[in-house]
Coordinates of C-alpha atoms in Angstrom, one line a residue:
M28 CA 0.4 0.5 -0.1
L29 CA 1.3 3.7 -0.8
Y30 CA -0.3 7.0 0.1
V31 CA 0.6 8.9 -3.4
S32 CA -0.6 12.5 -1.7
S33 CA -2.0 13.5 1.5
T34 CA -2.5 17.2 2.3
I35 CA -3.9 18.7 5.8
L36 CA -4.3 22.4 6.8
P37 CA -0.7 23.0 9.4
S38 CA -3.7 24.9 11.6
C39 CA -5.4 22.2 12.2
L40 CA -2.1 19.9 13.4
V41 CA -1.1 22.8 15.4
V42 CA -4.3 23.0 17.1
V43 CA -4.6 19.0 18.2
D44 CA -1.8 19.8 21.1
R45 CA -3.0 22.6 22.4
F46 CA -6.5 20.5 23.0
D47 CA -5.1 17.5 24.5
E48 CA -3.1 19.5 27.1
M49 CA -6.8 21.3 28.2
P50 CA -9.3 20.2 30.6
R51 CA -13.0 19.5 28.1
H52 CA -14.9 22.2 30.0
D53 CA -12.0 24.5 29.5
V54 CA -11.9 24.2 25.8
C55 CA -15.5 24.5 25.7
K56 CA -15.2 27.7 27.8
Q57 CA -12.8 29.0 25.7
F58 CA -15.3 28.7 22.7
G59 CA -17.3 30.9 24.5
A60 CA -21.2 31.6 22.9
G61 CA -20.3 28.6 20.1
G62 CA -19.4 26.4 22.7
T63 CA -21.7 26.1 25.2
R64 CA -24.4 24.0 23.8
I65 CA -21.9 21.1 22.5
T66 CA -22.9 18.0 23.7
S67 CA -20.5 15.6 22.7
F68 CA -17.6 18.0 21.6
S69 CA -15.4 15.0 20.9
R70 CA -17.1 13.4 18.1
V71 CA -15.9 14.0 14.8
F72 CA -18.9 14.2 12.0
T73 CA -17.4 14.2 8.8
M74 CA -18.8 15.5 5.3
C75 CA -16.9 14.7 3.0
G76 CA -15.8 13.9 -0.6
I77 CA -15.0 10.2 -1.3
F78 CA -13.5 8.3 -4.6
C79 CA -13.0 4.4 -5.2
Y80 CA -11.8 3.3 -8.8
L81 CA -11.6 -0.5 -9.3
C82 CA -9.1 -1.4 -12.4
A83 CA -9.8 -4.8 -14.2
N84 CA -6.7 -5.0 -15.6
N85 CA -4.5 -3.0 -13.3
N86 CA -4.0 0.0 -15.4
T87 CA -3.4 2.8 -12.6
S88 CA -3.1 5.7 -15.2
D89 CA -6.7 4.8 -15.6
G90 CA -8.0 5.3 -12.1
E91 CA -5.7 8.4 -11.6
L92 CA -6.7 10.3 -14.6
A93 CA -10.7 9.4 -13.3
L94 CA -9.9 10.9 -10.3
E95 CA -8.4 14.1 -12.1
T96 CA -11.6 14.9 -13.6
C97 CA -13.7 15.5 -10.3
R98 CA -10.9 15.8 -8.1
D99 CA -11.6 19.6 -7.6
R100 CA -14.9 19.1 -6.6
L101 CA -14.1 16.4 -4.4
K102 CA -12.0 18.8 -2.3
N103 CA -14.4 21.3 -2.5
R104 CA -16.8 18.8 -0.1
G105 CA -13.6 18.4 2.3
P106 CA -11.7 21.4 2.3
N107 CA -9.4 20.2 5.3
H108 CA -7.8 17.5 4.6
D109 CA -7.6 14.8 1.0
A110 CA -5.3 11.7 0.3
I111 CA -5.0 8.8 -1.8
L112 CA -4.2 5.3 -1.6
W113 CA -3.6 2.4 -3.5
Y114 CA -4.3 -0.7 -3.0
E115 CA -1.9 -3.7 -5.1
S116 CA -2.2 -1.6 -7.9
R117 CA -6.0 -2.4 -8.2
V118 CA -7.9 -0.1 -6.1
L119 CA -7.7 3.5 -5.7
F120 CA -9.1 5.2 -2.6
Y121 CA -9.4 9.0 -2.4
G122 CA -10.9 10.8 0.6
S123 CA -11.0 14.7 1.2
V124 CA -12.5 15.6 5.0
L125 CA -14.9 19.0 6.0
W126 CA -13.7 19.0 9.7
H127 CA -16.7 19.3 11.9
Q128 CA -16.0 18.6 15.1
G129 CA -13.3 16.8 17.4
V130 CA -10.0 16.7 19.1
S131 CA -8.3 16.1 16.0
L132 CA -9.3 15.7 12.6
C133 CA -9.8 12.0 11.7
P134 CA -8.2 11.6 7.3
Q135 CA -9.3 9.5 5.4
P136 CA -8.6 6.9 3.9
I137 CA -7.9 4.8 6.9
D138 CA -6.3 1.5 6.5
T139 CA -5.2 -1.1 8.9
D140 CA -4.5 -5.1 8.5
E141 CA -8.0 -5.5 7.5
T142 CA -9.6 -2.9 6.2
V143 CA -9.4 0.7 4.0
L144 CA -12.1 2.8 4.6
I145 CA -13.9 6.0 3.0
F146 CA -17.0 7.7 4.7
N147 CA -18.7 10.5 4.4
G148 CA -21.7 11.4 6.2
D149 CA -22.9 12.2 10.3
I150 CA -24.2 9.1 12.5
F151 CA -26.7 10.5 15.1
Q152 CA -26.8 7.8 17.4
T153 CA -24.9 7.4 21.6
R154 CA -22.1 5.1 21.7
E155 CA -19.8 3.6 25.3
D156 CA -16.7 6.1 24.1
M157 CA -18.3 9.7 22.6
Q158 CA -15.0 10.7 22.3
E159 CA -14.5 8.3 19.8
S160 CA -14.9 9.5 16.1
D161 CA -17.6 8.7 13.6
T162 CA -15.2 7.3 11.1
R163 CA -13.1 5.2 13.6
W164 CA -16.6 3.6 15.5
L165 CA -17.7 2.6 12.5
L166 CA -14.5 0.7 11.6
H167 CA -14.0 -0.7 14.4
G168 CA -17.9 -2.3 14.1
I169 CA -17.1 -3.3 10.5
E170 CA -14.5 -5.1 11.5
R171 CA -16.2 -7.0 14.1
C172 CA -18.9 -8.4 11.6
A173 CA -18.1 -12.5 11.1
D174 CA -19.7 -11.9 7.1
E175 CA -21.5 -10.1 4.6
N176 CA -24.8 -10.4 6.5
A177 CA -23.0 -9.0 9.8
V178 CA -22.4 -6.1 7.8
L179 CA -25.8 -5.4 6.6
K180 CA -27.6 -6.0 9.3
L181 CA -24.8 -3.1 11.0
L182 CA -25.5 -0.5 8.6
V183 CA -29.2 -1.0 9.0
S184 CA -28.8 -0.4 12.3
W185 CA -27.1 3.5 11.9
R186 CA -29.0 6.6 12.3
G187 CA -28.2 9.5 10.2
P188 CA -27.1 10.1 6.3
F189 CA -24.1 8.2 5.4
S190 CA -22.4 7.4 1.6
I191 CA -19.8 4.8 2.4
V192 CA -17.1 2.9 0.5
F193 CA -14.8 0.0 2.2
L194 CA -12.5 -2.8 1.4
R195 CA -12.4 -5.9 3.5
K196 CA -8.9 -7.7 3.0
R197 CA -9.7 -11.1 4.3
E198 CA -12.7 -11.5 1.7
N199 CA -11.3 -9.4 -1.1
R200 CA -14.2 -7.8 -1.7
I201 CA -15.5 -3.8 -2.2
Y202 CA -18.3 -3.2 -0.3
F203 CA -20.4 0.1 -1.0
A204 CA -23.7 2.0 0.1
R205 CA -25.8 5.0 0.9
D206 CA -28.2 5.2 3.6
A207 CA -31.7 3.8 2.8
I208 CA -33.0 7.1 2.6
G209 CA -30.7 8.4 0.3
R210 CA -29.6 11.5 1.9
N211 CA -25.6 11.7 0.6
S212 CA -24.8 11.5 -2.8
L213 CA -23.0 8.3 -4.0
L214 CA -22.1 7.8 -8.1
L215 CA -21.7 4.2 -9.8
G216 CA -19.3 4.4 -13.1
L217 CA -19.2 2.0 -15.6
V218 CA -16.1 2.3 -18.0
A219 CA -17.0 0.3 -21.1
D220 CA -14.0 0.3 -22.9
S221 CA -12.1 -1.5 -19.8
G222 CA -15.1 -2.7 -17.2
D223 CA -13.2 -0.5 -14.2
I224 CA -15.9 0.3 -12.2
F225 CA -15.7 3.8 -10.2
I226 CA -17.7 4.9 -7.1
S227 CA -17.6 8.6 -6.1
S228 CA -19.3 11.4 -4.6
V229 CA -19.6 13.6 -7.3
G230 CA -19.7 13.3 -10.8
G231 CA -18.5 15.1 -14.0
P232 CA -17.7 14.6 -18.0
F233 CA -15.9 10.7 -17.3
A234 CA -14.8 9.3 -20.8
S235 CA -16.8 6.4 -21.8
S236 CA -18.8 6.0 -18.7
V237 CA -22.0 5.0 -17.8
V238 CA -22.7 6.8 -14.7
H239 CA -25.9 6.5 -12.6
E240 CA -26.7 7.5 -9.1
L241 CA -26.7 4.7 -6.8
P242 CA -29.8 3.7 -5.8
P243 CA -30.2 3.5 -1.6
N244 CA -31.6 0.2 -1.9
G245 CA -29.1 -1.6 0.0
L246 CA -25.4 -2.8 0.6
Y247 CA -23.5 -3.6 -2.8
F248 CA -20.2 -5.8 -2.6
I249 CA -17.4 -6.2 -6.0
D250 CA -15.6 -9.3 -5.4
L251 CA -12.1 -8.4 -6.9
K252 CA -11.5 -11.6 -8.1
R253 CA -14.4 -11.8 -10.0
M254 CA -14.4 -8.3 -12.0
N255 CA -13.9 -9.5 -15.6
E256 CA -17.3 -11.3 -15.1
P257 CA -20.7 -10.5 -16.5
S258 CA -22.0 -10.5 -12.8
C259 CA -19.6 -8.2 -10.6
V260 CA -22.1 -6.4 -8.5
T261 CA -23.8 -8.6 -5.7
L262 CA -26.9 -6.3 -4.2
L263 CA -27.6 -7.2 -0.4
P264 CA -31.4 -5.5 -0.3
W265 CA -31.9 -3.8 2.8
T266 CA -36.0 -4.7 2.6
D267 CA -37.6 -7.4 0.3
D268 CA -39.3 -4.1 -1.7
D269 CA -39.4 -4.3 -5.9
C270 CA -36.0 -4.3 -7.6
T271 CA -36.8 -4.2 -10.9
Q272 CA -35.7 -0.4 -11.4
I273 CA -32.6 -1.3 -9.7
E274 CA -32.4 -4.6 -12.3
Q275 CA -33.0 -2.7 -15.5
M276 CA -30.0 0.1 -14.2
F277 CA -27.5 -2.5 -14.1
G278 CA -28.8 -5.0 -16.6
N279 CA -26.6 -8.2 -16.3
A280 CA -24.1 -6.9 -14.2
L281 CA -26.0 -7.3 -11.0
T282 CA -26.8 -10.2 -8.8
I283 CA -29.5 -9.6 -6.2
Q284 CA -29.0 -11.8 -3.1
L285 CA -31.9 -11.8 -1.2
K286 CA -32.7 -14.3 1.3
N287 CA -35.1 -14.4 4.3
E288 CA -32.8 -13.8 7.2
L289 CA -31.2 -10.8 5.4
V290 CA -34.6 -9.0 4.6
I291 CA -35.1 -5.8 7.3
P292 CA -38.5 -4.8 8.0
Q293 CA -39.0 -1.0 7.6
Q294 CA -39.5 0.8 11.0
Q295 CA -42.8 1.3 12.3
S296 CA -43.8 4.0 14.8
T297 CA -45.6 2.9 17.5
V298 CA -48.1 5.6 17.9
Q299 CA -51.7 5.0 16.5
Q300 CA -53.8 7.4 16.6
N301 CA -57.7 7.8 15.3
F302 CA -58.5 10.9 14.1
N303 CA -60.0 11.8 10.5
F304 CA -59.6 15.5 9.3
H305 CA -63.2 15.6 6.9
Q306 CA -65.3 14.1 10.0
L307 CA -63.9 16.5 12.4
L308 CA -64.2 19.0 10.3
T309 CA -67.6 18.4 8.7
A310 CA -69.1 17.0 12.3
A311 CA -72.7 19.0 12.7
D312 CA -71.0 20.4 15.9
A313 CA -67.6 21.0 14.7
S314 CA -67.1 24.8 15.7
P315 CA -68.7 28.3 16.4
P316 CA -68.7 30.5 12.9
E317 CA -66.0 32.6 14.7
E318 CA -63.7 29.5 14.8
G319 CA -60.8 28.9 12.7
P320 CA -60.2 25.6 11.2
F321 CA -56.8 25.1 13.5
E322 CA -59.2 26.3 16.4
T323 CA -61.2 23.2 16.0
L324 CA -59.1 20.4 14.7
L325 CA -56.6 21.4 17.9
K326 CA -59.7 20.6 20.2
C327 CA -59.5 17.3 19.1
A328 CA -57.2 15.5 21.8
A329 CA -55.6 13.3 19.3
V330 CA -55.1 15.9 17.0
N331 CA -53.2 17.6 19.9
S332 CA -51.0 14.6 21.0
T333 CA -50.1 13.9 17.6
C334 CA -49.1 17.5 16.8
N335 CA -46.8 17.0 20.1
Q336 CA -45.4 14.2 19.7
L337 CA -43.8 15.5 15.8
L338 CA -42.4 19.0 17.5
S339 CA -41.0 16.6 20.1
I340 CA -39.4 14.5 17.6
L341 CA -38.5 17.5 15.0
R342 CA -36.8 19.4 18.4
K343 CA -34.6 16.3 19.3
S344 CA -33.8 16.0 15.3
I345 CA -33.1 19.9 15.4
Q346 CA -30.9 19.5 18.7
E347 CA -28.9 16.5 16.5
R348 CA -28.0 18.6 13.5
I349 CA -27.4 21.7 15.5
T350 CA -25.4 20.9 18.4
N351 CA -22.9 18.2 16.7
T352 CA -21.6 20.7 14.6
T353 CA -18.3 22.5 15.1
P354 CA -17.6 25.6 17.5
F355 CA -15.7 27.5 14.5
C356 CA -17.1 29.0 11.7
K357 CA -16.2 29.3 8.1
L358 CA -13.9 32.5 8.9
C359 CA -12.4 30.8 12.4
V360 CA -11.9 27.4 11.4
A361 CA -8.1 27.6 10.3
S362 CA -6.8 29.5 13.6
Q363 CA -9.7 27.6 15.5
S364 CA -10.4 30.9 17.4
P365 CA -13.2 31.3 19.3
C366 CA -15.8 33.4 17.5
A367 CA -19.8 34.2 18.0
H368 CA -20.3 34.4 13.8
P369 CA -23.1 32.4 12.4
K370 CA -22.0 28.8 12.4
V371 CA -25.8 27.2 11.3
G372 CA -27.9 28.5 8.4
I373 CA -31.5 28.3 6.8
L374 CA -32.5 28.2 3.1
F375 CA -35.0 30.3 4.0
S376 CA -38.1 31.2 1.8
G377 CA -40.6 32.3 4.2
G378 CA -42.6 29.4 3.7
I379 CA -43.7 26.7 6.7
D380 CA -41.3 24.0 6.1
C381 CA -38.4 26.6 6.7
T382 CA -39.7 29.0 9.2
I383 CA -40.6 26.1 11.7
L384 CA -36.7 25.0 11.6
A385 CA -35.8 28.2 12.2
L386 CA -38.1 29.3 15.5
L387 CA -37.1 25.5 16.3
A388 CA -33.4 26.2 16.0
D389 CA -33.4 29.3 17.8
E390 CA -33.7 26.9 20.9
F391 CA -30.2 25.2 20.3
V392 CA -28.5 28.0 19.4
P393 CA -26.6 30.1 21.8
E394 CA -28.3 33.8 21.8
P395 CA -25.0 35.8 20.9
V396 CA -24.9 34.2 18.4
P397 CA -26.9 34.9 15.0
I398 CA -28.5 32.3 12.7
E399 CA -28.5 32.7 9.3
L400 CA -31.7 32.9 7.1
L401 CA -30.2 32.7 3.2
N402 CA -32.8 34.1 1.0
V403 CA -31.9 33.5 -3.0
A404 CA -33.4 35.6 -5.9
F405 CA -32.5 35.2 -9.6
E406 CA -32.9 38.2 -12.2
K407 CA -35.9 37.3 -14.7
V408 CA -35.6 36.0 -18.0
N409 CA -35.6 38.7 -20.4
R410 CA -37.1 37.2 -23.5
A411 CA -37.8 40.8 -25.1
N412 CA -34.6 41.8 -24.5
V413 CA -35.8 44.7 -23.2
Q414 CA -32.8 46.7 -21.3
R415 CA -33.2 47.4 -18.2
S416 CA -32.3 50.0 -15.8
Q417 CA -32.4 48.0 -12.5
I418 CA -33.0 44.7 -11.6
D419 CA -36.3 43.9 -9.4
W420 CA -35.5 41.6 -6.7
N421 CA -38.2 41.6 -5.1
V422 CA -39.3 38.0 -6.1
P423 CA -41.9 36.2 -4.3
D424 CA -40.0 33.9 -1.8
R425 CA -38.0 37.5 -1.2
L426 CA -41.4 39.6 -0.2
T427 CA -42.6 36.1 2.1
G428 CA -39.0 36.1 3.5
L429 CA -39.1 39.5 4.9
S430 CA -43.1 39.2 5.9
T431 CA -42.1 36.1 7.7
L432 CA -38.7 37.3 9.2
E433 CA -41.1 39.7 10.6
E434 CA -43.5 37.0 12.7
L435 CA -39.9 35.3 13.7
Q436 CA -38.8 38.9 15.3
R437 CA -41.7 39.1 17.4
I438 CA -41.7 35.6 18.7
K439 CA -38.3 35.6 19.4
P440 CA -37.3 39.4 20.0
N441 CA -34.1 38.8 21.7
R442 CA -32.4 36.4 18.7
K443 CA -30.9 38.4 16.1
W444 CA -31.6 36.7 12.7
N445 CA -29.5 37.6 9.8
F446 CA -31.8 37.5 6.5
V447 CA -28.9 37.7 3.9
E448 CA -30.3 38.1 0.4
I449 CA -28.9 36.9 -2.1
N450 CA -29.1 38.5 -5.5
I451 CA -28.0 36.5 -8.8
S452 CA -27.6 38.3 -12.4
R453 CA -28.2 36.3 -15.8
H454 CA -24.8 36.9 -16.3
E455 CA -23.6 35.4 -12.9
L456 CA -25.7 32.5 -13.6
N457 CA -24.2 32.0 -16.8
E458 CA -20.7 32.1 -15.2
Q459 CA -21.3 29.1 -12.9
R460 CA -23.2 26.9 -15.6
K461 CA -20.4 24.5 -16.0
T462 CA -19.6 24.2 -12.3
I463 CA -23.4 23.6 -11.7
S464 CA -23.4 21.0 -14.6
N465 CA -20.8 19.0 -13.7
L466 CA -22.5 18.8 -9.8
V467 CA -26.3 18.5 -11.0
F468 CA -24.7 15.2 -13.4
P469 CA -26.2 12.5 -13.8
L470 CA -29.2 14.0 -13.7
R471 CA -29.8 16.4 -16.6
N472 CA -33.6 17.8 -16.8
V473 CA -34.9 21.5 -16.0
L474 CA -36.1 20.9 -13.1
D475 CA -32.4 20.2 -11.9
E476 CA -31.1 22.8 -13.4
S477 CA -33.4 25.4 -11.9
L478 CA -32.9 23.6 -8.3
G479 CA -29.4 23.1 -8.8
A480 CA -28.3 26.7 -9.7
A481 CA -30.6 28.1 -6.7
L482 CA -29.2 25.9 -3.5
W483 CA -25.4 26.4 -5.3
F484 CA -26.0 30.2 -5.0
A485 CA -27.5 29.9 -1.7
S486 CA -24.8 27.9 0.1
K487 CA -22.3 30.2 -1.3
G488 CA -24.0 32.9 0.7
V489 CA -22.5 35.5 -1.4
G490 CA -25.3 38.8 -0.8
V491 CA -26.5 41.5 0.8
K492 CA -27.7 42.0 5.0
G493 CA -29.4 45.6 5.4
G494 CA -27.9 46.8 2.9
E495 CA -24.1 46.0 3.2
P496 CA -22.1 42.9 1.7
Y497 CA -22.5 39.8 3.4
T498 CA -21.2 36.4 2.8
S499 CA -22.3 33.9 5.0
T500 CA -20.1 32.3 7.8
S501 CA -22.0 28.9 8.4
R502 CA -20.5 25.5 7.7
V503 CA -24.0 23.7 8.2
L504 CA -27.1 24.5 6.2
L505 CA -30.6 22.9 7.4
L506 CA -33.2 22.3 4.6
G507 CA -36.8 21.7 4.5
S508 CA -36.1 18.9 2.5
G509 CA -38.9 15.7 2.6
A510 CA -41.4 17.8 4.5
D511 CA -43.7 18.1 1.2
E512 CA -43.6 14.6 0.1
L513 CA -44.3 13.3 3.9
F514 CA -46.9 15.8 4.2
G515 CA -48.3 16.4 0.7
G516 CA -47.5 19.7 0.0
Y517 CA -47.6 19.5 -3.9
T518 CA -49.7 20.3 -6.6
R519 CA -50.1 16.5 -7.7
H520 CA -51.3 15.6 -4.1
K521 CA -53.8 18.3 -4.1
T522 CA -54.9 17.1 -8.4
A523 CA -54.9 13.2 -6.9
F524 CA -57.5 13.8 -4.5
D525 CA -59.7 17.0 -6.2
R526 CA -60.2 14.4 -9.1
T527 CA -60.9 11.2 -7.8
L528 CA -63.5 13.1 -5.4
R529 CA -65.3 14.5 -8.1
L530 CA -65.2 11.3 -10.3
H531 CA -66.9 9.5 -6.9
Q532 CA -69.3 12.8 -6.9
E533 CA -70.7 13.3 -10.3
K534 CA -70.8 9.7 -11.6
G535 CA -72.5 8.6 -8.3
L536 CA -70.0 5.5 -7.9
T537 CA -70.5 5.9 -4.3
A538 CA -73.3 6.1 -2.4
H539 CA -72.4 8.4 0.2
M540 CA -70.0 11.7 0.6
D541 CA -67.9 10.0 3.3
D542 CA -67.5 7.0 0.8
A543 CA -65.6 9.5 -2.0
F544 CA -63.9 11.1 0.4
L545 CA -62.1 8.0 1.2
K546 CA -61.7 6.9 -2.4
A547 CA -59.9 10.3 -2.8
Y548 CA -58.0 9.8 0.5
E549 CA -56.8 6.4 -1.2
A550 CA -55.5 8.4 -4.0
L551 CA -53.8 10.6 -2.1
E552 CA -52.2 8.0 -0.5
E553 CA -51.2 6.0 -3.5
E554 CA -49.6 9.6 -5.0
L555 CA -47.7 10.5 -1.5
N556 CA -46.1 6.6 -1.3
L557 CA -45.0 7.1 -4.9
D558 CA -43.7 10.5 -4.1
W559 CA -41.7 8.9 -1.4
R560 CA -40.5 6.1 -3.1
R561 CA -38.8 8.4 -5.3
L562 CA -37.3 11.4 -3.3
P563 CA -33.8 9.8 -3.4
S564 CA -33.4 9.8 -7.2
R565 CA -34.9 12.8 -7.5
N566 CA -33.9 15.2 -5.2
L567 CA -31.6 14.3 -2.2
A568 CA -28.3 13.5 -3.7
R569 CA -28.6 15.9 -6.3
D570 CA -28.7 18.6 -3.3
D571 CA -26.0 17.1 -1.5
R572 CA -23.9 17.9 -4.8
V573 CA -24.6 21.5 -5.3
I574 CA -24.5 22.4 -1.4
S575 CA -21.3 20.5 -0.6
D576 CA -19.3 21.8 -3.1
N577 CA -19.1 25.2 -1.5
G578 CA -18.2 23.7 2.0
V579 CA -21.4 23.5 3.7
T580 CA -22.5 20.1 5.1
P581 CA -26.7 20.1 4.2
R582 CA -29.0 18.6 7.1
T583 CA -32.1 17.8 6.5
P584 CA -34.5 17.5 10.0
Y585 CA -37.5 16.2 8.4
L586 CA -35.6 13.2 7.3
Q587 CA -35.1 11.9 10.5
E588 CA -35.8 8.1 11.3
D589 CA -37.9 8.5 14.2
F590 CA -39.8 11.8 12.5
I591 CA -40.2 9.9 9.5
A592 CA -41.6 6.9 10.6
L593 CA -44.1 8.7 12.4
V594 CA -45.3 11.1 9.9
R595 CA -45.6 7.8 7.7
S596 CA -47.8 6.3 10.3
L597 CA -50.3 8.9 9.7
K598 CA -52.9 8.5 7.1
A599 CA -53.5 10.7 4.2
S600 CA -56.6 12.0 5.8
Q601 CA -54.4 12.8 9.0
R602 CA -52.0 14.9 7.4
C603 CA -54.1 16.8 4.9
Y604 CA -57.5 17.8 4.0
H605 CA -57.4 19.7 0.7
P606 CA -61.0 21.2 0.6
L607 CA -59.9 23.9 3.1
G608 CA -57.5 25.1 -0.1
P609 CA -54.3 25.7 -1.0
G610 CA -52.3 27.3 2.0
I611 CA -54.2 25.7 4.6
G612 CA -55.4 21.7 3.2
D613 CA -52.1 20.7 2.4
K614 CA -49.4 20.0 4.6
L615 CA -52.4 20.2 7.1
V616 CA -50.8 18.4 10.6
L617 CA -47.7 20.8 9.9
R618 CA -49.1 23.9 9.7
L619 CA -51.0 22.5 12.6
C620 CA -47.9 22.5 14.7
A621 CA -46.5 26.2 13.0
Y622 CA -50.0 27.2 14.7
K623 CA -49.5 25.9 17.7
L624 CA -46.0 27.0 18.0
G625 CA -46.9 31.1 17.2
L626 CA -46.3 30.9 13.7
T627 CA -50.1 32.1 12.6
Q628 CA -48.7 34.3 9.3
A629 CA -46.3 31.0 7.7
S630 CA -49.2 28.6 8.8
V631 CA -51.4 30.1 6.5
L632 CA -48.6 30.7 3.1
R633 CA -49.6 28.7 0.1
K634 CA -46.7 26.7 -0.9
R635 CA -44.2 27.5 -3.6
A636 CA -42.2 25.9 -5.7
L637 CA -38.0 27.0 -4.7
Q638 CA -37.6 27.4 -8.7
F639 CA -40.9 30.0 -9.2
G640 CA -40.1 31.4 -5.8
S641 CA -36.8 32.7 -6.5
R642 CA -37.5 33.0 -10.2
I643 CA -34.5 31.0 -11.4
A644 CA -37.1 28.9 -13.4
D645 CA -39.3 30.0 -17.0
R646 CA -42.8 28.7 -16.2
K647 CA -43.1 28.4 -19.8
Q648 CA -40.3 25.4 -19.9
N649 CA -41.6 22.0 -19.3
A650 CA -39.9 20.7 -15.7
T651 CA -38.9 17.0 -17.2
D652 CA -37.4 18.1 -20.6
R653 CA -33.6 17.8 -20.7
S654 CA -32.1 21.4 -20.1
A655 CA -30.4 22.6 -22.9
Y656 CA -28.2 25.0 -20.2
L657 CA -26.9 21.7 -18.8
E658 CA -25.8 20.5 -22.4
D659 CA -23.8 23.1 -24.0

């Protein structure tokens, strides 16, 4: 084994000795406002760029060339350290590390007598030695596993977003996986000419290669001694879900190894509430005339209890994602100087999802430290080529964001909210087209282009605060991802409900009105399940690649395992009631949570897609069309 190169910030090494000499409570004290709420200071959470190249014929130059194609983007994900390791001139490992927390940085790749490991992610669970880094804790767990079945069960037990690649030397196998929700990116590339295979956090213009986002359906492995055989990739599925899509993607190259003892049951919530929004709101004695639907529904003990449980678990999720964060901002991480600069930002449109995150985040960020609200706006597409003297930045999300900011200031007057106006001209957008194209790859449609651009500029955080130039210092960005899929926030959810309800009412397909609503909710349930199944391939990996390019870790509190289990245990009739109209009936149970928190204005704001609210997208385009912008 040979390390070809390794770089690390000198300041990180200098400070390790100083940490070792200081009692832990003194370290937290020295960090001042940034350290008072850190619950597990010595753990290391790693946002990384990982890359592995498997040579079918020991041609090392091909692996090095492929790495150079995307190395800059991998380095952007982990700017504090990077290194290369070759294993027997057949397998190239590369890891870059964004140091988040701990007494010392944990370099990657990790090489022991048994294992080579590269890891990207956050593991949010307790263990005996809380001072041990996530990466080494994972390594020790893997090395205790007797076979692939034990490895599969180990990975299923992990809580948090991750992607991982590791070699078990005794078996001569490369294992790789993404968490079952698919929150972190991992791409798989097949090189047609040579039969080589590569696995990477990010992509790019790889020559003669077919690249896919790795479906997060289980643990994959490749026997190095069988690389030249047709079926060289084996999948051990997390569950017994349909694997047709994966089989179509891989063709003959994939073997699915499904055994009864390997099937892991879906996580289920033990909470079962018996209520139905339609029945509660249409009861004869539902509410007095002056009472609104929120007040009526919250009088129901089951509804109120459900909201309390949702808020309790969401609080825990947000706490995990804030307190397990570096006590240094972007400006001060190199010198490791104590600071009160913002360390956590929120992608902020002013809508219900992000506003709930902002309000709950206030509970876990020390009061002297501001929270950044990052609000992005784009110059409107100029189809008439009319010269404008001044660009109007008052896009819908800007207006909503400023309005909701006032509500946050009213509820939390002692919090300093840094509302950052990120204004992007078409010229600036065009300058970054190649960067965004490479990050969005292998996705190529108009929606990917629009959302990729919006998230890239938002996470870069260069804008204006209070009329003065401002650049974000946060290294963690909270996103509302998953809320629309979980709670029924998309127009297509309302369409499925309304279409089915109207069909049964107009054609008399059901004898009673309640039966028509039952059928409408069945259609909605089907649509919610479909959106949930395709969430990893449509949103999460792309967003991870785009945001992490700016040295920022995206974290998604709504996609915490316990929260997902609770929401998905609710029936569609306990999540939405579309007859109340947009801004109330969609995501109704989440709006009730917001109302309980005092967000009386944000709780009734209509859903607006980021690409339209920020004005990045042209409504005349079809979102599913291949993007000419990304093709050029």
